[in-house]
Amino acid sequence: MLHLFHKAGFPVGIAHCNFGLRGAESDGDEEFVEQLAQAYGFPFFAKHFDVKSFAKEKGISTQMAARDLRYQWFEMLRTTNGYTYSATAHHANDSLETTLLNLTRGTGLSGLHGISGINNHLIRPLLLATKEQILTYAQENALTWREDRSNASDDYKRNLIRHKVVPVLQQLNPSLESTFIHSSAKLSSADRLLKEMLDEWAKGVVVKEGEQVRISKAKIVLESEPGYRLWHILQDYGFAYAQVEKIIVGLNGISGRQFNSESYTLLIDRQDLILKNVAIAASDDEIKIEESQSEVYFAGRLISLYKKSRNSNDELPSNKSIVSINYDKLVFPLKIRKWEVGDSFRPLGMNGRRKKLSDLFVDLKMDRFAKEQVLVLLNGNGEVIWVVGVRLDERYKVHERTAHILQVVVS
């Protein structure tokens, strides 16, 4: 890409991120790129990042952290140095891998056409070229490059798709990459067309009133594919499609049910769905759970709550993400927060003996990183009900005389 920019006479700058994940190899990459910039006479920008600390702070993978850091820095460089675009050298194979990866995670139409060629001030000029075509061009023009040795590893999901899945698909279709380029273009066009139509339709459905957003229930349920239509509106407010499916089911129920994304609360009212921007609790704060709420979002996790009548024949699922609690002993509002030094409870199966959470974690040989992520569900009287994903309190277990159950699911 840089060679083509140079031949075309484009005035560009070169930005290099050094994440320090491969020691001397990372430093060697930086030196190579700097020398390349000097050879072409382009300005060179380099920055070192503590990507592991950033990933830990945000609770995301190292790969995702590196992506966020580099694009934030690219945009800062672009605006402060007067550049029009940031350009990356993603190619058709990268886009194909992204589509396959999105399919494994679950995706909508926008995830099927892979990487966008232009996204605001970010452009990817080489998306119409395959990796093989780029390598051929580099060899014909005597260009040198460096290989990241992690590309050969199957430790990353993308690499696993590249090395194991794509070769099988290429056996079925030797022209896989060129076929994908054409399919991607059609899917991208279909996605844009659908968004245009839904945006126009949403103008008659959504009303903004100050800090609130109202969505007509009647205009949702009377349309075809109400779930997809509602998701088109709510995805901009941080709601996942799985949540939207639950909201659709609740439209014909009793009003007052609430749903939460990271930054919005949605209330099912009599006539409308009402969205309100809320201040999400920081990781060291607590949030309240009212008796009417069925979902809350905290510390990057969705907590779903289901009240049920006790049936002696029912099997109660129990694993790290699901717990059944004696509803009759609850005092609302409940609370959820990160565990704190000094917290104690009566672990299930320990004959009612009190135990500090810190001691429990030692017994379980939990490492520091695991302990930092532990949440506790508290009763309104301050008692620990559940050390989330670890142990229920003995006092809140379901027994044969329990009339009602609160089932809590964390995802």
PDB file of C-alpha atoms in Angstrom, residues 215-217 220-221 226-227 230-231 233-235 237-254 257-261 264-269 272-275 294-295 302:
ATOM      1  CA  ILE A 215     -41.134   4.146  20.662  1.00  0.00           C
ATOM      2  CA  SER A 216     -44.735   3.369  19.746  1.00  0.00           C
ATOM      3  CA  LYS A 217     -45.672  -0.172  20.791  1.00  0.00           C
ATOM      4  CA  ILE A 220     -44.024  -2.091  16.232  1.00  0.00           C
ATOM      5  CA  VAL A 221     -46.412  -5.004  16.747  1.00  0.00           C
ATOM      6  CA  PRO A 226     -41.300  -6.563  14.562  1.00  0.00           C
ATOM      7  CA  GLY A 227     -38.199  -7.944  16.309  1.00  0.00           C
ATOM      8  CA  LEU A 230     -37.165  -2.858  16.927  1.00  0.00           C
ATOM      9  CA  TRP A 231     -33.549  -4.074  16.965  1.00  0.00           C
ATOM     10  CA  ILE A 233     -33.805   1.142  16.551  1.00  0.00           C
ATOM     11  CA  LEU A 234     -32.427  -0.224  19.811  1.00  0.00           C
ATOM     12  CA  GLN A 235     -28.981  -1.344  18.636  1.00  0.00           C
ATOM     13  CA  TYR A 237     -28.717   2.357  22.373  1.00  0.00           C
ATOM     14  CA  GLY A 238     -26.586  -0.696  23.169  1.00  0.00           C
ATOM     15  CA  PHE A 239     -29.261  -3.413  23.238  1.00  0.00           C
ATOM     16  CA  ALA A 240     -28.411  -6.864  21.904  1.00  0.00           C
ATOM     17  CA  TYR A 241     -30.752  -8.822  19.643  1.00  0.00           C
ATOM     18  CA  ALA A 242     -31.330 -11.414  22.392  1.00  0.00           C
ATOM     19  CA  GLN A 243     -32.653  -8.639  24.641  1.00  0.00           C
ATOM     20  CA  VAL A 244     -34.898  -7.319  21.879  1.00  0.00           C
ATOM     21  CA  GLU A 245     -36.478 -10.773  21.525  1.00  0.00           C
ATOM     22  CA  LYS A 246     -37.415 -10.640  25.223  1.00  0.00           C
ATOM     23  CA  ILE A 247     -38.759  -7.103  24.873  1.00  0.00           C
ATOM     24  CA  ILE A 248     -41.005  -8.200  21.969  1.00  0.00           C
ATOM     25  CA  VAL A 249     -42.405 -11.017  24.130  1.00  0.00           C
ATOM     26  CA  GLY A 250     -43.073  -8.517  26.922  1.00  0.00           C
ATOM     27  CA  LEU A 251     -44.996  -6.031  24.744  1.00  0.00           C
ATOM     28  CA  ASN A 252     -48.300  -7.792  25.388  1.00  0.00           C
ATOM     29  CA  GLY A 253     -47.624  -8.285  29.077  1.00  0.00           C
ATOM     30  CA  ILE A 254     -48.099  -6.075  32.108  1.00  0.00           C
ATOM     31  CA  ARG A 257     -41.053  -4.254  32.961  1.00  0.00           C
ATOM     32  CA  GLN A 258     -37.552  -2.838  32.501  1.00  0.00           C
ATOM     33  CA  PHE A 259     -34.528  -3.786  30.411  1.00  0.00           C
ATOM     34  CA  ASN A 260     -31.021  -2.375  30.549  1.00  0.00           C
ATOM     35  CA  SER A 261     -28.095  -1.867  28.231  1.00  0.00           C
ATOM     36  CA  TYR A 264     -29.858   3.022  28.753  1.00  0.00           C
ATOM     37  CA  THR A 265     -32.883   1.717  30.618  1.00  0.00           C
ATOM     38  CA  LEU A 266     -35.938   0.709  28.578  1.00  0.00           C
ATOM     39  CA  LEU A 267     -39.371   0.750  30.256  1.00  0.00           C
ATOM     40  CA  ILE A 268     -42.367  -1.031  28.742  1.00  0.00           C
ATOM     41  CA  ASP A 269     -45.147   1.474  29.407  1.00  0.00           C
ATOM     42  CA  ASP A 272     -44.790   3.239  24.410  1.00  0.00           C
ATOM     43  CA  LEU A 273     -41.359   1.849  25.029  1.00  0.00           C
ATOM     44  CA  ILE A 274     -39.508   4.575  26.920  1.00  0.00           C
ATOM     45  CA  LEU A 275     -35.732   4.885  26.766  1.00  0.00           C
ATOM     46  CA  SER A 294     -36.029  -8.402  35.001  1.00  0.00           C
ATOM     47  CA  GLU A 295     -32.559  -7.398  33.769  1.00  0.00           C
ATOM     48  CA  LEU A 302     -26.056  -9.072  31.917  1.00  0.00           C
TER      49      LEU A 302
END
